[in-house]
Coordinates of C-alpha atoms in Angstrom, one line a residue:
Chain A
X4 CA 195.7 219.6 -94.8
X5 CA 192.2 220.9 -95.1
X6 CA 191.0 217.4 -95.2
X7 CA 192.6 217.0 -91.4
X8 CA 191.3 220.1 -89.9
X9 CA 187.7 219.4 -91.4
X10 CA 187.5 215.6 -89.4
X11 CA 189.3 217.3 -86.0
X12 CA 186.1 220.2 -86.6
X13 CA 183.6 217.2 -87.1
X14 CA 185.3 215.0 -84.3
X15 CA 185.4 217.4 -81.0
X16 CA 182.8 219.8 -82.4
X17 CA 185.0 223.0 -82.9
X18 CA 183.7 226.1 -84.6
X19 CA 186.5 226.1 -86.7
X20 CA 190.5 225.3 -87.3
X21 CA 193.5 226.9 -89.1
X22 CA 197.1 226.5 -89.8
X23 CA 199.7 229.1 -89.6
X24 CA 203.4 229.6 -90.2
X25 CA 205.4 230.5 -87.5
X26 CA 205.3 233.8 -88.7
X27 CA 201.6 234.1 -88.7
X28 CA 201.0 233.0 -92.2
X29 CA 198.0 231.2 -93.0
X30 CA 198.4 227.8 -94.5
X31 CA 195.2 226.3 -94.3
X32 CA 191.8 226.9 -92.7
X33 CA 188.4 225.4 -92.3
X34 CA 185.3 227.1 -90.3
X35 CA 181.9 226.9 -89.7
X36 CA 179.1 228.7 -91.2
X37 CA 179.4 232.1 -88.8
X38 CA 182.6 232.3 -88.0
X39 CA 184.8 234.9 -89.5
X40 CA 188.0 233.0 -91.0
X41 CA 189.8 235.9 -91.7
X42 CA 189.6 237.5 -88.2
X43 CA 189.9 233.5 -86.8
X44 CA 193.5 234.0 -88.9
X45 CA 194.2 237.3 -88.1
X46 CA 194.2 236.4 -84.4
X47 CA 196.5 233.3 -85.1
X48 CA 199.2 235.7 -86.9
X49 CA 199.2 238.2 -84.0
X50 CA 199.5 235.6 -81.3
X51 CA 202.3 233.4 -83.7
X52 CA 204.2 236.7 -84.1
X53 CA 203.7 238.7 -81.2
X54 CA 203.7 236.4 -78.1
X55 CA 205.9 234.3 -80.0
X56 CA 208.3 236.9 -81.0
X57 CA 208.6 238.7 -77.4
X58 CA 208.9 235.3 -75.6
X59 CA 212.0 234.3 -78.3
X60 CA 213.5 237.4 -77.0
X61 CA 214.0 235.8 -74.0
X62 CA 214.5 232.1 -74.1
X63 CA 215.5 231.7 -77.8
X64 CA 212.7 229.7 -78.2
X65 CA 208.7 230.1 -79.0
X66 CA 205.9 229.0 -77.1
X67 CA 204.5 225.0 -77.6
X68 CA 200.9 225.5 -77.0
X69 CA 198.6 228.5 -75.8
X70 CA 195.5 228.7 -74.7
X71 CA 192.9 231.8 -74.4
X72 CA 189.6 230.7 -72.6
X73 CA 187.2 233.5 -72.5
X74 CA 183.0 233.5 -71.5
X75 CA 181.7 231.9 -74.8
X76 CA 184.7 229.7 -75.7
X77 CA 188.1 229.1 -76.1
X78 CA 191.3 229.2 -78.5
X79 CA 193.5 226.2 -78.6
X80 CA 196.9 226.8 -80.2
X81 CA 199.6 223.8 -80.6
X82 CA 202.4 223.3 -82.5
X83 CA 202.7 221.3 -85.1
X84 CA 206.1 220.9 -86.9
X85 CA 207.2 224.4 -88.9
X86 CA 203.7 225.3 -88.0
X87 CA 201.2 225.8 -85.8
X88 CA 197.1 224.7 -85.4
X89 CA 194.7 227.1 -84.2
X90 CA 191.2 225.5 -82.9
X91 CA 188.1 227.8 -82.0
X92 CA 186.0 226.3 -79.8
X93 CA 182.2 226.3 -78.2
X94 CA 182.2 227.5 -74.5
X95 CA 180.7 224.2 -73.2
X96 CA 183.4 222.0 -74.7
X97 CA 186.1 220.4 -71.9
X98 CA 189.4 220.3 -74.4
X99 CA 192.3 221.5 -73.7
X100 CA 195.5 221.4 -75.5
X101 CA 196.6 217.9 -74.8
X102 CA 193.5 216.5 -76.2
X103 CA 194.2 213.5 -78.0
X104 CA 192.6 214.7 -80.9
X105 CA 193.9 217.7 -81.3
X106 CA 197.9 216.5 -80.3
X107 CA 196.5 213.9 -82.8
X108 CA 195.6 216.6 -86.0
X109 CA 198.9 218.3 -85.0
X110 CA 201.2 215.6 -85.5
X111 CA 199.2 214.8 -89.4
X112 CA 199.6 218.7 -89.9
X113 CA 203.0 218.6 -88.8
X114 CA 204.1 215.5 -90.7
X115 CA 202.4 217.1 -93.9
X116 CA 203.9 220.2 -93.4
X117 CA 207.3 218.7 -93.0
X118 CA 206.7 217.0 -96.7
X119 CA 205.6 220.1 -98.5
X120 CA 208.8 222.1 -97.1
Chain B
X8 CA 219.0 220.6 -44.8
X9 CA 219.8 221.3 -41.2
X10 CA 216.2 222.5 -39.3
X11 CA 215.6 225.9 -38.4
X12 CA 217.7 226.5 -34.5
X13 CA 215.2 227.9 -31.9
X14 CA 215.2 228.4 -28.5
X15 CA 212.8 226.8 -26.8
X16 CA 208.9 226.8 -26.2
X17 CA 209.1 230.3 -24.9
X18 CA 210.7 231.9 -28.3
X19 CA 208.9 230.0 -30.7
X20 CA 208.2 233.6 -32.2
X21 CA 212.1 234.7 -32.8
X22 CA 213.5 232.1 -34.7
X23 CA 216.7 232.9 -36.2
X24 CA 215.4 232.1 -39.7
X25 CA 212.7 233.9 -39.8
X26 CA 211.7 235.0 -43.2
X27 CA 212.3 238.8 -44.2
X28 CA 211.1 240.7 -47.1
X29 CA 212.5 239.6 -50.8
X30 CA 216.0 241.5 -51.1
X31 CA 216.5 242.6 -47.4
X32 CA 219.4 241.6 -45.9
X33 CA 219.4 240.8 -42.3
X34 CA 220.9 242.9 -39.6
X35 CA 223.2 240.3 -37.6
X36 CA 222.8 243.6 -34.2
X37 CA 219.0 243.4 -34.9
X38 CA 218.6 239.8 -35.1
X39 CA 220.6 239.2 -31.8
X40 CA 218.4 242.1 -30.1
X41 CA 215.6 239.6 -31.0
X42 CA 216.5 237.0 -29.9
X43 CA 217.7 238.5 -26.4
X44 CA 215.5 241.2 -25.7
X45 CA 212.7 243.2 -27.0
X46 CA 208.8 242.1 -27.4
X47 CA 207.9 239.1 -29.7
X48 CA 206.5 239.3 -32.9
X49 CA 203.2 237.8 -31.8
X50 CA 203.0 239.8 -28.8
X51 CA 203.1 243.1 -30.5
X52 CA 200.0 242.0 -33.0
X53 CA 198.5 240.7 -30.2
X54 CA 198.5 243.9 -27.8
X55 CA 197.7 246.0 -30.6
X56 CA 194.8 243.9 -31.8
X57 CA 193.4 244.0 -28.1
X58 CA 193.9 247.9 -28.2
X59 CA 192.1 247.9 -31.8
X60 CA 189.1 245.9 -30.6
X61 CA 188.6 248.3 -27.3
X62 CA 188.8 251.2 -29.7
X63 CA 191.9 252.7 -29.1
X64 CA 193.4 253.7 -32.4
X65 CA 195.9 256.1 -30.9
X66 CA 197.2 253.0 -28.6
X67 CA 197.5 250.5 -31.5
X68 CA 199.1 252.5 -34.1
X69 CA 201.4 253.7 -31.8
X70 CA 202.8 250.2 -30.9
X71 CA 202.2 249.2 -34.5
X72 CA 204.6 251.9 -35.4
X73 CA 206.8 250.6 -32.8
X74 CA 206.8 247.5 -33.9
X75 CA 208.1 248.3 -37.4
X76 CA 211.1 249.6 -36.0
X77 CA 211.8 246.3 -34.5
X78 CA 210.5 244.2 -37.5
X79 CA 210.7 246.0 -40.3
X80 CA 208.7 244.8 -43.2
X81 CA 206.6 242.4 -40.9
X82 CA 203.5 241.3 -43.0
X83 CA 201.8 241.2 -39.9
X84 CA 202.2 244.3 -38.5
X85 CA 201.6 245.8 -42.1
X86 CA 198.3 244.3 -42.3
X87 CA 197.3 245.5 -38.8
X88 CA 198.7 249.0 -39.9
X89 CA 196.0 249.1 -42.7
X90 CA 193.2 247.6 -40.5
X91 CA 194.4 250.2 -38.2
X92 CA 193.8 252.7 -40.6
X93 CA 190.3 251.3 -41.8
X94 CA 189.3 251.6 -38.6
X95 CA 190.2 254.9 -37.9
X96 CA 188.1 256.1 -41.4
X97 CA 185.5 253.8 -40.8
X98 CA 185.1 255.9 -37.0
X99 CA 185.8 259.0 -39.3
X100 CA 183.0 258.4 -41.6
X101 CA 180.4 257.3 -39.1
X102 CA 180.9 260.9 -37.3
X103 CA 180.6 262.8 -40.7
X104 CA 177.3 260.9 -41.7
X105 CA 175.8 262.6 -38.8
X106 CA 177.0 265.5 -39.4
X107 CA 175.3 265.0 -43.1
X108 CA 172.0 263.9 -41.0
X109 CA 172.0 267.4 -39.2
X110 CA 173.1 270.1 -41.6
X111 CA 173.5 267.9 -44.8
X112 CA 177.1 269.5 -44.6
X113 CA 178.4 269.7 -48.4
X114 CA 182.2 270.1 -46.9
X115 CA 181.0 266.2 -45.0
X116 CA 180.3 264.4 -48.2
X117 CA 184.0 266.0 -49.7
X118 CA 185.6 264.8 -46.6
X119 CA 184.1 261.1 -46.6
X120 CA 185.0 260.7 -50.1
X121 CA 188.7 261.5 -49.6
X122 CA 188.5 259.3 -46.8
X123 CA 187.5 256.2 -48.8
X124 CA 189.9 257.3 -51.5
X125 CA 193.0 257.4 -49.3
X126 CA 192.2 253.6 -48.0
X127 CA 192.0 252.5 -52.0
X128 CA 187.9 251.7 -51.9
X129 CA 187.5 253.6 -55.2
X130 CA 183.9 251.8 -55.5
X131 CA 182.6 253.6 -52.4
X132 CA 183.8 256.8 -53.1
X133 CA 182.2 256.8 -55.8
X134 CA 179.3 255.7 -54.2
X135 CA 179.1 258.7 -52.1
X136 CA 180.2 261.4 -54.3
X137 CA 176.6 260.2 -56.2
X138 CA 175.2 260.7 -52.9
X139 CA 176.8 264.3 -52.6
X140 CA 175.4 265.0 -56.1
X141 CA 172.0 264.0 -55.8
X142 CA 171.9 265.9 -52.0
X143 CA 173.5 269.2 -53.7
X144 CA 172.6 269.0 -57.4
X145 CA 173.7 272.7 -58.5
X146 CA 177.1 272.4 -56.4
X147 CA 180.3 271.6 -59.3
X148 CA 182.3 270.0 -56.9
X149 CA 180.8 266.5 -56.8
X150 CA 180.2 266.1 -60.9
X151 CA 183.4 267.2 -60.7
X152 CA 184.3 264.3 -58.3
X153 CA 182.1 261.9 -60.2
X154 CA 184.3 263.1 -63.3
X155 CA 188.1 263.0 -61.8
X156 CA 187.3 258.9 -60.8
X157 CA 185.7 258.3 -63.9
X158 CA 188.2 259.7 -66.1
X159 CA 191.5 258.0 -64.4
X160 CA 188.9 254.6 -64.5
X161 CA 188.9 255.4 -68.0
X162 CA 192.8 255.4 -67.9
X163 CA 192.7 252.1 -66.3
X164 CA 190.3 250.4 -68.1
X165 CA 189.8 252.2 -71.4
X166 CA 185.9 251.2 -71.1
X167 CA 183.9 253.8 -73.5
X168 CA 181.2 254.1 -70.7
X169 CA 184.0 255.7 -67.7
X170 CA 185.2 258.1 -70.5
X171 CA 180.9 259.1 -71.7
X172 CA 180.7 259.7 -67.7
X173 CA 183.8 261.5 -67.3
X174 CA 182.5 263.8 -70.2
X175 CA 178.6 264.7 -69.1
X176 CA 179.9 265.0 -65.1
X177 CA 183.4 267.5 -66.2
X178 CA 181.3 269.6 -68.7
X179 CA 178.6 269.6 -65.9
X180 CA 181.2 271.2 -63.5
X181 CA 182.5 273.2 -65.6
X182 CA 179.4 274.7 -66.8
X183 CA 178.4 275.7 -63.1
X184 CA 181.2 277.1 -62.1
X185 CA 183.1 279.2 -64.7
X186 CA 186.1 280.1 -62.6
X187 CA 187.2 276.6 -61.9
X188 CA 189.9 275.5 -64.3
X189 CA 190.1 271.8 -62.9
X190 CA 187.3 270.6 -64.9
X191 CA 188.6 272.3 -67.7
X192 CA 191.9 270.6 -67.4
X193 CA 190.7 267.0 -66.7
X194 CA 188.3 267.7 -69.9
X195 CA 191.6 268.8 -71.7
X196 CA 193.5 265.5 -70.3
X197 CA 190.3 262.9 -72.1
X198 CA 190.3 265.5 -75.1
X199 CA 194.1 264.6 -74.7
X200 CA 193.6 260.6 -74.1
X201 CA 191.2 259.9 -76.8
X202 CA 192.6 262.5 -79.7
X203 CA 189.3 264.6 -79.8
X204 CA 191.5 267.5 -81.2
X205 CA 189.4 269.9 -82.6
X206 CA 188.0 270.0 -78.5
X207 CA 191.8 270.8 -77.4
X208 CA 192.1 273.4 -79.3
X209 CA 189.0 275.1 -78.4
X210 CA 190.1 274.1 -75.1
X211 CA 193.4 276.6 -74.9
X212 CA 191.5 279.5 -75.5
X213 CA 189.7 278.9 -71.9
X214 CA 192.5 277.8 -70.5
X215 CA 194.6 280.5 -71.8
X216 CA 192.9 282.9 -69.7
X217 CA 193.6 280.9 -66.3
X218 CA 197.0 281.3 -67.2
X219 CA 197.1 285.2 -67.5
X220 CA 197.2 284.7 -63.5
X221 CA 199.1 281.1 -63.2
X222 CA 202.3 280.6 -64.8
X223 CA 202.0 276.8 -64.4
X224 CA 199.0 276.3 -66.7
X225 CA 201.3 278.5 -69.8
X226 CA 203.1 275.1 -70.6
X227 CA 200.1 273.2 -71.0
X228 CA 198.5 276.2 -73.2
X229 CA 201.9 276.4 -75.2
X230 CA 201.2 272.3 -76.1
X231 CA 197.1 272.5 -76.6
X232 CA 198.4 275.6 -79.3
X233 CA 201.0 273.2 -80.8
X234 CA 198.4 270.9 -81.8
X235 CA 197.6 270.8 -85.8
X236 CA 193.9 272.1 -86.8
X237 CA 191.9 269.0 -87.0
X238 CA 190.2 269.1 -90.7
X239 CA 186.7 269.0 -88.7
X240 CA 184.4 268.6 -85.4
X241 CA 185.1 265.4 -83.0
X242 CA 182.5 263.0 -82.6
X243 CA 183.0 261.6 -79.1
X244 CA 181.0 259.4 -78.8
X245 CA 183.3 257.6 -81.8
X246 CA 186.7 259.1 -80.6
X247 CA 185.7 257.0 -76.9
X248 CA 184.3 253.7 -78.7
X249 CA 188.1 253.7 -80.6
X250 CA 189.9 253.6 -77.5
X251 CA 187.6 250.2 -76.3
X252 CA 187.7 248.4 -79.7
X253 CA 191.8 249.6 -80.2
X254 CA 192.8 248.3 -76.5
X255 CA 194.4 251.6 -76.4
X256 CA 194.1 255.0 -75.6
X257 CA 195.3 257.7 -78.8
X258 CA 198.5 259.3 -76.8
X259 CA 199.2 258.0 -73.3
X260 CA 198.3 260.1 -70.2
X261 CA 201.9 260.5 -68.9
X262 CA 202.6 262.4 -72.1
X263 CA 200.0 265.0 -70.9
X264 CA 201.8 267.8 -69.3
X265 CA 200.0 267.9 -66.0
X266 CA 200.2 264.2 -65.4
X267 CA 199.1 263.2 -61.8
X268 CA 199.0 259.9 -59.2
X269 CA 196.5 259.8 -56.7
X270 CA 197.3 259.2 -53.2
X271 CA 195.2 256.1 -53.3
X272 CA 196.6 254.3 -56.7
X273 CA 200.4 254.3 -55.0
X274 CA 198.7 252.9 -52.0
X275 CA 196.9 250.4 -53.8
X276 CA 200.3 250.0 -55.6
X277 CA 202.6 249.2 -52.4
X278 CA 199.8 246.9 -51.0
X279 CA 199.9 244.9 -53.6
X280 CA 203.6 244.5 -54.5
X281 CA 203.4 243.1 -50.9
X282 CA 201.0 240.7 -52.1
X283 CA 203.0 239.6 -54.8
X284 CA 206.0 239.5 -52.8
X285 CA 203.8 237.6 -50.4
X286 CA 202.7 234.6 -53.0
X287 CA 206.1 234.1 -54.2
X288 CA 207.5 233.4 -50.6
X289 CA 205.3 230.9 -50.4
X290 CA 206.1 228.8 -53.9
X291 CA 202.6 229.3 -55.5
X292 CA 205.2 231.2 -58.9
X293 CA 208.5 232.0 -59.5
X294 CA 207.4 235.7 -60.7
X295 CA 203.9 237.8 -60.7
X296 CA 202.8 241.4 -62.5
X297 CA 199.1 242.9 -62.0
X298 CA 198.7 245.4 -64.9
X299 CA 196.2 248.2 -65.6
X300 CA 193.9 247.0 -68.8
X301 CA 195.8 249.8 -70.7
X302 CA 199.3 248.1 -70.0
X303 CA 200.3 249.9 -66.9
X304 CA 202.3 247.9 -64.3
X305 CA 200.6 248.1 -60.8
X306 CA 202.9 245.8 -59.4
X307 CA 205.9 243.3 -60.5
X308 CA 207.5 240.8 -58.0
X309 CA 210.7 238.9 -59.9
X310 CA 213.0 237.9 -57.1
X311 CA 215.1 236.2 -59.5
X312 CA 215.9 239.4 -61.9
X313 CA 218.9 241.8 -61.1
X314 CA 217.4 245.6 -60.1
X315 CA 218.4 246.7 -63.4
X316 CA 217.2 243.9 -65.7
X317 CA 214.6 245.7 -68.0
X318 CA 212.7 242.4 -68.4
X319 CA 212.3 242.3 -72.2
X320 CA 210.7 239.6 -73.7
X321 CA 209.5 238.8 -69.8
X322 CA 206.2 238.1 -68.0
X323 CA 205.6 241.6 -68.5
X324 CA 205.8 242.1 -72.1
X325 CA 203.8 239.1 -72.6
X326 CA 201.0 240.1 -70.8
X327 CA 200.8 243.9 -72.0
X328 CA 200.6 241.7 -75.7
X329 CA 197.4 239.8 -74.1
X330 CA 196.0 242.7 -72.7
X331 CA 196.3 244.6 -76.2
X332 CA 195.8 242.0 -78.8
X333 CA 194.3 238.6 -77.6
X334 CA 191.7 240.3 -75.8
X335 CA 190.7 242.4 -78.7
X336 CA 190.5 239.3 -81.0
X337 CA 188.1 237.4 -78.0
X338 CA 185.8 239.7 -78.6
X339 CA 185.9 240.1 -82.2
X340 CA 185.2 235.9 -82.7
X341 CA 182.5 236.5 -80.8
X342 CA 184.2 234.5 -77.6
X343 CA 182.9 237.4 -74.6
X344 CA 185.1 238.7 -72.3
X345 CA 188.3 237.3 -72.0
X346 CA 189.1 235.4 -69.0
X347 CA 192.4 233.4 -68.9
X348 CA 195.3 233.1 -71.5
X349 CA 197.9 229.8 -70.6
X350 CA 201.3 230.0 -72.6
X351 CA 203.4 227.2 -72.2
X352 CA 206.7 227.3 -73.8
X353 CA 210.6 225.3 -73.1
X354 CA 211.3 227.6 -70.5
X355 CA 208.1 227.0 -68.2
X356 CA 204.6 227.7 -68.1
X357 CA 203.0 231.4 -68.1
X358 CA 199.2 232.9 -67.9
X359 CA 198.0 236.2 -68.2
X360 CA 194.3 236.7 -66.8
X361 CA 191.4 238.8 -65.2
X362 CA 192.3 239.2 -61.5
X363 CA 189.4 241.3 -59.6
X364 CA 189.0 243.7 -62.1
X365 CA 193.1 244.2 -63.2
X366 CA 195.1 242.1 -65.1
X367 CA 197.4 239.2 -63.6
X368 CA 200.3 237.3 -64.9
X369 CA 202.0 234.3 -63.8
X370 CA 204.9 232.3 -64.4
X371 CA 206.2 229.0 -63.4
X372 CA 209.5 228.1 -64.3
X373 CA 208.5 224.4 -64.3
X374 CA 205.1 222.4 -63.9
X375 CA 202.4 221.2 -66.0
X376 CA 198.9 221.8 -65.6
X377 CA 198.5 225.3 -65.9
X378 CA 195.1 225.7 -65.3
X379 CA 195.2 224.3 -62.4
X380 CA 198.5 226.6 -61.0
X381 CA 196.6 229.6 -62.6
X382 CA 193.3 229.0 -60.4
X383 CA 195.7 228.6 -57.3
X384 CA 197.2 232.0 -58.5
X385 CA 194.0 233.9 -58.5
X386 CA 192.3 232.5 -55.3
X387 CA 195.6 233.7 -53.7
X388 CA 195.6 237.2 -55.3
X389 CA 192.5 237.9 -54.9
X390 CA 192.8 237.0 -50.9
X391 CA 195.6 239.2 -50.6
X392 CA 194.3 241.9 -52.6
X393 CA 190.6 242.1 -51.0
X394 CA 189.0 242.2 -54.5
X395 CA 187.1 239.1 -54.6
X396 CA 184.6 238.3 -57.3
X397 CA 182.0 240.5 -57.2

């Protein structure tokens, strides 16, 4: 799994990429030099569990893909199978969640993850 | 669908489908008195505008007012109301500048800045209660002004720098005029907000002496004493930074037992439910919330909930959760402010974002694109709400 995150990093540039459990636990990561994987997967298990968790409440189901743009980049989040992929991105990069690479990298993660479980 | 029924050229302005505000039902007596008698819609605005432009506030309100009776609810005669009312302060304040410019009346600068407060343009009253304080230096009331705003900005926005403001400009007042137990209470409320304890406590020894001679100020000694000893000093500068970094403040100010809502906040509030109300109408989202960065709702518009439906696991919830956590983690991963968060899920699209300094959220029960629905959202909101980009 770490193999696919590193080529979707090398491909669309991203600072960095993580997979999480649907109930925030981290699978697999890979970052660049600079940016903080723990916090990177801290924020993946809070959105996973919280946003995820209070919009169950309501429909019965989770969220497919978020995303959080803010001045110096983005955070892409997609599901992929059991699980879901977290990119971090640069703030000049035009991807957005139906990127083929990254709808791409989720289906490989989600096809893996399907196999482990 | 069968088209709206009108009569004619000549009541183009009654039609019987005119749209009334969300969950208003229509009055069949009212609706017929409309259609047979009694001005026009457009008239009314009309007349009342040509009253407003020659100056005549009296006039205008008064067939504003009028108006309402007939239309109740009518957007348009709501806005005019407020222009109106703008109008009428903006004359106000013009007449009480001059009176600064002759006697550089204190009582002037006190009476502007309620002015502004009142029509909601917290920014300017601001503005000039720094004017009033640099004019009248050794006078508490304007620090003491300067203070009240920038503590309940605090509230709002939990920004470190409104609460080191609210701090210097309440201990200021305080200082220079030791029988005024205001600034000694909205010191105790940010003591209160951002857990700096060990201040409380000291805190109910001055205000316990106020309350030898008010009753009302005995309940909020009795919970200052109730606090435990803090092991040691508070270091506010830390205690105001927490609040920031957190998202939150340390106890919530409706738990403080003198909790109050200015006069300008619920008219902020009712404006821009209308707003909301307004957006909706017109198909651009099935439901809309502005929040306070601290979580507090300014205004919801749902027209598809019941009145009793508590809305958990709703628009709301989700976007107190952005405002607390994803906005947090932004910052930590070095990503800047946040700006925009786009949640797509099997029931529909959502987004939570920065609206003219408050938090907005959005949802779409179908659609794709929501980046694109989400810029429609805030051009819209921030129309209605005045509070462009700045």
């Amino acid at each position: 799994m770490k193999t696919i995150l590193a080529e979707l990093n090398e491909t669309i540039s991203a600072r960095g990429s993580i997979v999480v459990m649907k109930d925030g636990m981290l699978v697999a990561s890979d970052v660049r030099e600079g940016v903080d994987a723990d916090r990177l997967a801290a924020l993946g298990a809070a959105i996973v569990t919280e946003v995820g968790l209070t919009l169950g409440v309501r429909e019965g189901k989770s969220f497919t893909q978020i995303e959080i743009a803010a001045e110096q980049g983005k955070v892409i989040l997609v599901e992929a199978g059991p699980t879901y992929l977290l990119v971090l991105l640069g703030a000049r990069l035009e991807i957005g969640p139906g990127s083929i690479e990254i709808r791409s990298a989720a289906n490989r993660v989600a096809r893996e993850a399907d196999l482990a479980a | 669908m069968a088209a709206p029924f009108t009569f004619g050229a000549g009541f183009v302005d009654r039609p019987l489908t005119r749209s009334l505000p969300l969950g208003r039902r229509r009055n069949p007596v009212q609706l017929i008195s409309n259609v047979f008698g009694g001005p026009a819609l457009s008239a009314l605005v009309r007349k009342a505008r040509t009253k407003l432009g020659a100056g005549d506030f009296e006039q205008a309100q008064r067939i504003v007012s009028k108006g309402l009776e007939t239309y109740p609810g009518a957007e348009a005669l709501l806005e005019l109301e407020l222009t109106i009312r703008r109008a009428q302060a903006r004359e106000g304040i013009r007449s009480l500048r001059a009176r600064i410019e002759t006697d550089d009346d204190p009582r002037a600068y006190e009476q502007i800045v309620a002015l502004y407060l009142e029509l909601g343009m917290g920014a300017e009253a601001k503005q000039e209660a720094w004017s009033y304080a640099n004019a009248h230096p050794d006078l508490d009331r304007p620090h003491l002004m300067i203070g009240e705003m920038s503590l309940q900005s605090f509230i709002d926005g939990l920004q470190a720098r409104d609460a080191h403001e609210a701090y210097k400009r309440l201990q200021r007042a305080a200082a220079l005029n030791k029988e005024a137990v205001k600034p000694r209470l909205l010191l105790s409320e940010l003591y209160w907000c951002v857990g700096a304890d060990h201040a409380l406590r000291g805190m109910s020894t001055e205000i316990g002496e106020f309350a030898r001679y008010d009753s009302n100020l005995e309940e909020v000694v009795e919970q200052l004493r109730s606090i435990p000893e803090p092991s040691g000093p508070d270091i506010m500068d830390g205690l105001f930074e927490r609040v920031e970094v957190n998202g939150e403040l340390f106890r919530e100010p409706d738990t403080w037992p003198l909790h109050r809502r200015s006069t300008s906040s619920r008219m902020d509030e009712d404006r821009a439910e209308r707003a909301l109300e307004s957006i909706i109408r017109q198909g651009a989202a099935s439901e809309l919330v502005l929040l306070q960065r601290n979580g507090t709702v300014i205004a919801h518009a749902n027209p598809g909930a019941d009145d009793d439906d508590e809305d958990e696991g709703g628009l709301v919830d989700v976007a107190r959760i952005v405002a607390r956590t994803v906005s947090r983690y932004a910052r930590d991963l070095d990503l800047g402010a946040f700006r925009r968060c786009t949640i797509e899920s099997p029931g529909g699209l959502l987004a939570v974002g920065e609206v003219g300094g408050v938090l907005a959220g959005a949802r779409w029960n179908r659609g794709s694109e929501a980046q694109r629905l989400w810029e429609r959202i805030t051009v819209d909101l921030e129309g209605a709400l005045g509070r462009g980009r700045r």
